[in-house]
PDB file of C-alpha atoms in Angstrom:
ATOM      1  CA  SER A   1      -4.853  14.459 -24.604  1.00  0.00           C
ATOM      2  CA  ILE A   2      -2.459  11.037 -24.067  1.00  0.00           C
ATOM      3  CA  ASN A   3      -0.011  12.514 -22.330  1.00  0.00           C
ATOM      4  CA  HIS A   4      -2.343  13.938 -19.969  1.00  0.00           C
ATOM      5  CA  LEU A   5      -3.949  10.290 -19.364  1.00  0.00           C
ATOM      6  CA  LYS A   6      -0.509   8.920 -18.785  1.00  0.00           C
ATOM      7  CA  MET A   7       0.427  11.317 -16.078  1.00  0.00           C
ATOM      8  CA  ASP A   8      -3.520  10.919 -14.454  1.00  0.00           C
ATOM      9  CA  GLU A   9      -2.631   7.051 -14.111  1.00  0.00           C
ATOM     10  CA  VAL A  10       1.070   8.219 -12.896  1.00  0.00           C
ATOM     11  CA  MET A  11      -0.558  10.446 -10.084  1.00  0.00           C
ATOM     12  CA  LYS A  12      -2.882   7.503  -9.052  1.00  0.00           C
ATOM     13  CA  VAL A  13      -0.460   5.173  -8.563  1.00  0.00           C
ATOM     14  CA  SER A  14       1.876   7.770  -6.564  1.00  0.00           C
ATOM     15  CA  ASN A  15      -1.137   8.738  -4.361  1.00  0.00           C
ATOM     16  CA  ARG A  16      -2.093   5.550  -3.479  1.00  0.00           C
ATOM     17  CA  MET A  17       1.839   4.261  -3.017  1.00  0.00           C
ATOM     18  CA  THR A  18       2.152   7.472  -0.740  1.00  0.00           C
ATOM     19  CA  ALA A  19      -1.131   6.575   1.421  1.00  0.00           C
ATOM     20  CA  ALA A  20       0.096   2.903   1.834  1.00  0.00           C
ATOM     21  CA  GLY A  21       3.465   4.059   2.968  1.00  0.00           C
ATOM     22  CA  ALA A  22       2.015   6.330   5.376  1.00  0.00           C
ATOM     23  CA  THR A  23      -0.429   3.683   6.882  1.00  0.00           C
ATOM     24  CA  GLY A  24       2.731   1.291   7.037  1.00  0.00           C
ATOM     25  CA  ILE A  25       4.490   4.071   9.148  1.00  0.00           C
ATOM     26  CA  PHE A  26       2.045   4.625  11.322  1.00  0.00           C
ATOM     27  CA  LEU A  27       1.164   0.588  12.205  1.00  0.00           C
ATOM     28  CA  GLY A  28       5.229   0.423  12.103  1.00  0.00           C
ATOM     29  CA  VAL A  29       4.868   2.950  15.158  1.00  0.00           C
ATOM     30  CA  LEU A  30       2.374   1.265  16.667  1.00  0.00           C
ATOM     31  CA  TYR A  31       3.832  -2.704  16.074  1.00  0.00           C
ATOM     32  CA  ALA A  32       7.273  -1.135  17.613  1.00  0.00           C
ATOM     33  CA  VAL A  33       5.442   0.451  20.639  1.00  0.00           C
ATOM     34  CA  ARG A  34       3.651  -3.154  21.347  1.00  0.00           C
ATOM     35  CA  LYS A  35       6.721  -5.396  20.673  1.00  0.00           C
ATOM     36  CA  GLY A  36       9.234  -2.939  22.882  1.00  0.00           C
ATOM     37  CA  LEU A  37      11.479  -2.501  19.179  1.00  0.00           C
ATOM     38  CA  PRO A  38      13.506   0.725  17.917  1.00  0.00           C
ATOM     39  CA  ALA A  39      10.148   2.465  16.858  1.00  0.00           C
ATOM     40  CA  ALA A  40      11.773   4.829  13.883  1.00  0.00           C
ATOM     41  CA  LYS A  41      13.747   1.868  12.409  1.00  0.00           C
ATOM     42  CA  THR A  42      10.514  -0.606  12.335  1.00  0.00           C
ATOM     43  CA  ALA A  43       8.060   2.357  11.481  1.00  0.00           C
ATOM     44  CA  LEU A  44      10.513   3.035   8.393  1.00  0.00           C
ATOM     45  CA  THR A  45      10.992  -0.737   7.052  1.00  0.00           C
ATOM     46  CA  ILE A  46       7.509  -1.663   7.481  1.00  0.00           C
ATOM     47  CA  GLY A  47       6.624   1.738   5.675  1.00  0.00           C
ATOM     48  CA  ILE A  48       8.570   0.703   2.632  1.00  0.00           C
ATOM     49  CA  ASN A  49       7.224  -2.525   2.394  1.00  0.00           C
ATOM     50  CA  CYS A  50       3.880  -1.253   2.329  1.00  0.00           C
ATOM     51  CA  ALA A  51       5.313   1.517  -0.219  1.00  0.00           C
ATOM     52  CA  MET A  52       6.538  -1.553  -2.144  1.00  0.00           C
ATOM     53  CA  ILE A  53       3.505  -3.490  -2.071  1.00  0.00           C
ATOM     54  CA  GLY A  54       1.248  -0.605  -2.891  1.00  0.00           C
ATOM     55  CA  THR A  55       3.162   0.404  -5.991  1.00  0.00           C
ATOM     56  CA  ALA A  56       3.094  -3.500  -7.451  1.00  0.00           C
ATOM     57  CA  CYS A  57      -0.548  -3.960  -6.496  1.00  0.00           C
ATOM     58  CA  PHE A  58      -1.940  -0.238  -7.845  1.00  0.00           C
ATOM     59  CA  GLY A  59       0.790   0.030 -10.602  1.00  0.00           C
ATOM     60  CA  PHE A  60      -0.661  -3.573 -11.918  1.00  0.00           C
ATOM     61  CA  GLU A  61      -4.368  -2.546 -11.182  1.00  0.00           C
ATOM     62  CA  ARG A  62      -3.610   1.198 -13.143  1.00  0.00           C
ATOM     63  CA  LEU A  63      -2.397  -0.730 -16.314  1.00  0.00           C
ATOM     64  CA  SER A  64      -5.198  -3.657 -16.025  1.00  0.00           C
ATOM     65  CA  ASN A  65      -7.720  -0.438 -15.913  1.00  0.00           C
ATOM     66  CA  VAL A  66      -6.371   1.455 -19.120  1.00  0.00           C
ATOM     67  CA  GLY A  67      -5.994  -1.423 -20.679  1.00  0.00           C
ATOM     68  CA  MET A  68      -9.847  -2.706 -20.330  1.00  0.00           C
ATOM     69  CA  ARG A  69     -10.586   0.486 -20.961  1.00  0.00           C
ATOM     70  CA  ARG A  70      -9.310   0.285 -24.412  1.00  0.00           C
ATOM     71  CA  ILE A  71     -10.348  -2.935 -24.985  1.00  0.00           C
ATOM     72  CA  ILE A  72     -13.570  -4.021 -23.432  1.00  0.00           C
ATOM     73  CA  GLU A  73     -16.935  -1.859 -22.946  1.00  0.00           C
ATOM     74  CA  GLN A  74     -18.301  -2.448 -19.949  1.00  0.00           C
ATOM     75  CA  ASP A  75     -19.943  -0.713 -16.605  1.00  0.00           C
ATOM     76  CA  GLU A  76     -17.433   1.590 -14.854  1.00  0.00           C
ATOM     77  CA  HIS A  77     -17.870  -0.065 -11.247  1.00  0.00           C
ATOM     78  CA  GLN A  78     -17.336  -3.449 -12.800  1.00  0.00           C
ATOM     79  CA  GLN A  79     -14.642  -2.491 -14.739  1.00  0.00           C
ATOM     80  CA  LEU A  80     -13.218  -1.070 -11.478  1.00  0.00           C
ATOM     81  CA  PHE A  81     -13.836  -4.208  -9.913  1.00  0.00           C
ATOM     82  CA  MET A  82     -11.928  -6.038 -12.409  1.00  0.00           C
ATOM     83  CA  SER A  83      -8.843  -3.887 -12.263  1.00  0.00           C
ATOM     84  CA  HIS A  84      -8.570  -4.363  -8.556  1.00  0.00           C
ATOM     85  CA  ALA A  85      -8.784  -7.911  -9.135  1.00  0.00           C
ATOM     86  CA  LEU A  86      -6.060  -8.271 -11.426  1.00  0.00           C
ATOM     87  CA  GLY A  87      -4.214  -5.723  -9.830  1.00  0.00           C
ATOM     88  CA  GLY A  88      -4.197  -7.780  -6.662  1.00  0.00           C
ATOM     89  CA  ALA A  89      -3.349 -10.920  -8.067  1.00  0.00           C
ATOM     90  CA  MET A  90      -0.623  -9.685 -10.391  1.00  0.00           C
ATOM     91  CA  GLY A  91       1.099  -7.765  -7.719  1.00  0.00           C
ATOM     92  CA  GLY A  92       0.687 -10.235  -5.297  1.00  0.00           C
ATOM     93  CA  ALA A  93       1.973 -12.587  -7.380  1.00  0.00           C
ATOM     94  CA  LEU A  94       4.894 -10.151  -7.757  1.00  0.00           C
ATOM     95  CA  VAL A  95       5.206  -9.405  -3.790  1.00  0.00           C
ATOM     96  CA  GLY A  96       4.690 -13.313  -2.956  1.00  0.00           C
ATOM     97  CA  GLY A  97       7.457 -14.867  -5.441  1.00  0.00           C
ATOM     98  CA  LEU A  98       9.918 -11.948  -4.368  1.00  0.00           C
ATOM     99  CA  PHE A  99       9.700 -12.193  -0.611  1.00  0.00           C
ATOM    100  CA  GLN A 100       8.561 -15.490   0.035  1.00  0.00           C
ATOM    101  CA  GLN A 101       9.154 -17.307  -3.474  1.00  0.00           C
ATOM    102  CA  ARG A 102       5.926 -18.653  -3.077  1.00  0.00           C
ATOM    103  CA  VAL A 103       3.517 -16.961  -5.710  1.00  0.00           C
ATOM    104  CA  VAL A 104      -0.323 -18.067  -4.619  1.00  0.00           C
ATOM    105  CA  PRO A 105      -0.236 -17.044  -0.978  1.00  0.00           C
ATOM    106  CA  GLY A 106       0.603 -13.285  -2.622  1.00  0.00           C
ATOM    107  CA  ILE A 107      -2.345 -14.056  -4.858  1.00  0.00           C
ATOM    108  CA  MET A 108      -4.370 -15.315  -2.140  1.00  0.00           C
ATOM    109  CA  LEU A 109      -3.953 -12.120  -0.118  1.00  0.00           C
ATOM    110  CA  PHE A 110      -3.767  -9.011  -2.095  1.00  0.00           C
ATOM    111  CA  THR A 111      -6.601 -10.085  -4.378  1.00  0.00           C
ATOM    112  CA  PRO A 112      -9.466 -10.288  -2.016  1.00  0.00           C
ATOM    113  CA  ALA A 113      -7.754  -7.049  -0.213  1.00  0.00           C
ATOM    114  CA  MET A 114      -7.757  -4.930  -3.903  1.00  0.00           C
ATOM    115  CA  VAL A 115     -11.623  -5.917  -4.178  1.00  0.00           C
ATOM    116  CA  ALA A 116     -12.360  -4.536  -0.782  1.00  0.00           C
ATOM    117  CA  VAL A 117     -10.113  -1.353  -1.949  1.00  0.00           C
ATOM    118  CA  ALA A 118     -12.168  -0.949  -5.055  1.00  0.00           C
ATOM    119  CA  TYR A 119     -15.325  -1.349  -3.008  1.00  0.00           C
ATOM    120  CA  ALA A 120     -14.348   1.494  -0.751  1.00  0.00           C
ATOM    121  CA  GLU A 121     -13.531   3.471  -3.492  1.00  0.00           C
ATOM    122  CA  ILE A 122     -16.749   3.267  -5.068  1.00  0.00           C
ATOM    123  CA  LYS A 123     -17.988   3.913  -1.897  1.00  0.00           C
ATOM    124  CA  TYR A 124     -16.706   7.167  -1.499  1.00  0.00           C
ATOM    125  CA  GLU A 125     -17.030   8.453  -4.562  1.00  0.00           C
ATOM    126  CA  GLU A 126     -21.076   7.790  -4.167  1.00  0.00           C
ATOM    127  CA  ALA A 127     -21.125   9.798  -0.944  1.00  0.00           C
ATOM    128  CA  ARG A 128     -18.717  12.140  -2.432  1.00  0.00           C
ATOM    129  CA  GLU A 129     -21.063  13.017  -5.343  1.00  0.00           C
ATOM    130  CA  ALA A 130     -24.191  12.650  -2.736  1.00  0.00           C
ATOM    131  CA  ARG A 131     -22.701  15.357  -0.647  1.00  0.00           C
ATOM    132  CA  LEU A 132     -22.031  17.611  -4.172  1.00  0.00           C
ATOM    133  CA  LYS A 133     -25.686  17.220  -4.749  1.00  0.00           C
ATOM    134  CA  LYS A 134     -26.596  18.367  -1.289  1.00  0.00           C
ATOM    135  CA  PHE A 135     -24.998  22.109  -1.860  1.00  0.00           C
ATOM    136  CA  LEU A 136     -26.015  21.987  -5.806  1.00  0.00           C
TER     137      LEU A 136
END
C-alpha cells in the first residue's frame, strides 16, 4: 500500500539520521578530548549538526529514489548510486548554502560521500545475503 511505502521511506531516513547523529556525538567526544573542550557541549553540538546534515542528504536521497523508481526502469544498484549522488548534491547544496553561503563546496563534499555510502550499503546487503544463503 502507498501508506506503507511512505512509512518505510520515513523510517529509512529516520534510521540514517539517528546513525549520523550518534556518529557525530562519538566524534564530538573524541574531538573535545583531543582539544580539551567541554565534552558534553561539543559532542552535542557536533551530533546535532551531523543529524541535520544526515537528514538533508538522506531525505533528498529517498525523494530521489522514490521518484526514480516511478519514472525510470533501471538496475537496482545503479538506481541506488544515482539516488545517493542526487541526495548528496541536493543535501550538500542545502547544507553548504545554509552554513557557508556557498553551494558548490557542499556539493563537492557530500556527493562523493553519499556515493560511498551507497557502495557500503550494496556491499553490506551482498554480505548479508551471502550469510543467509550459508544458513539456508
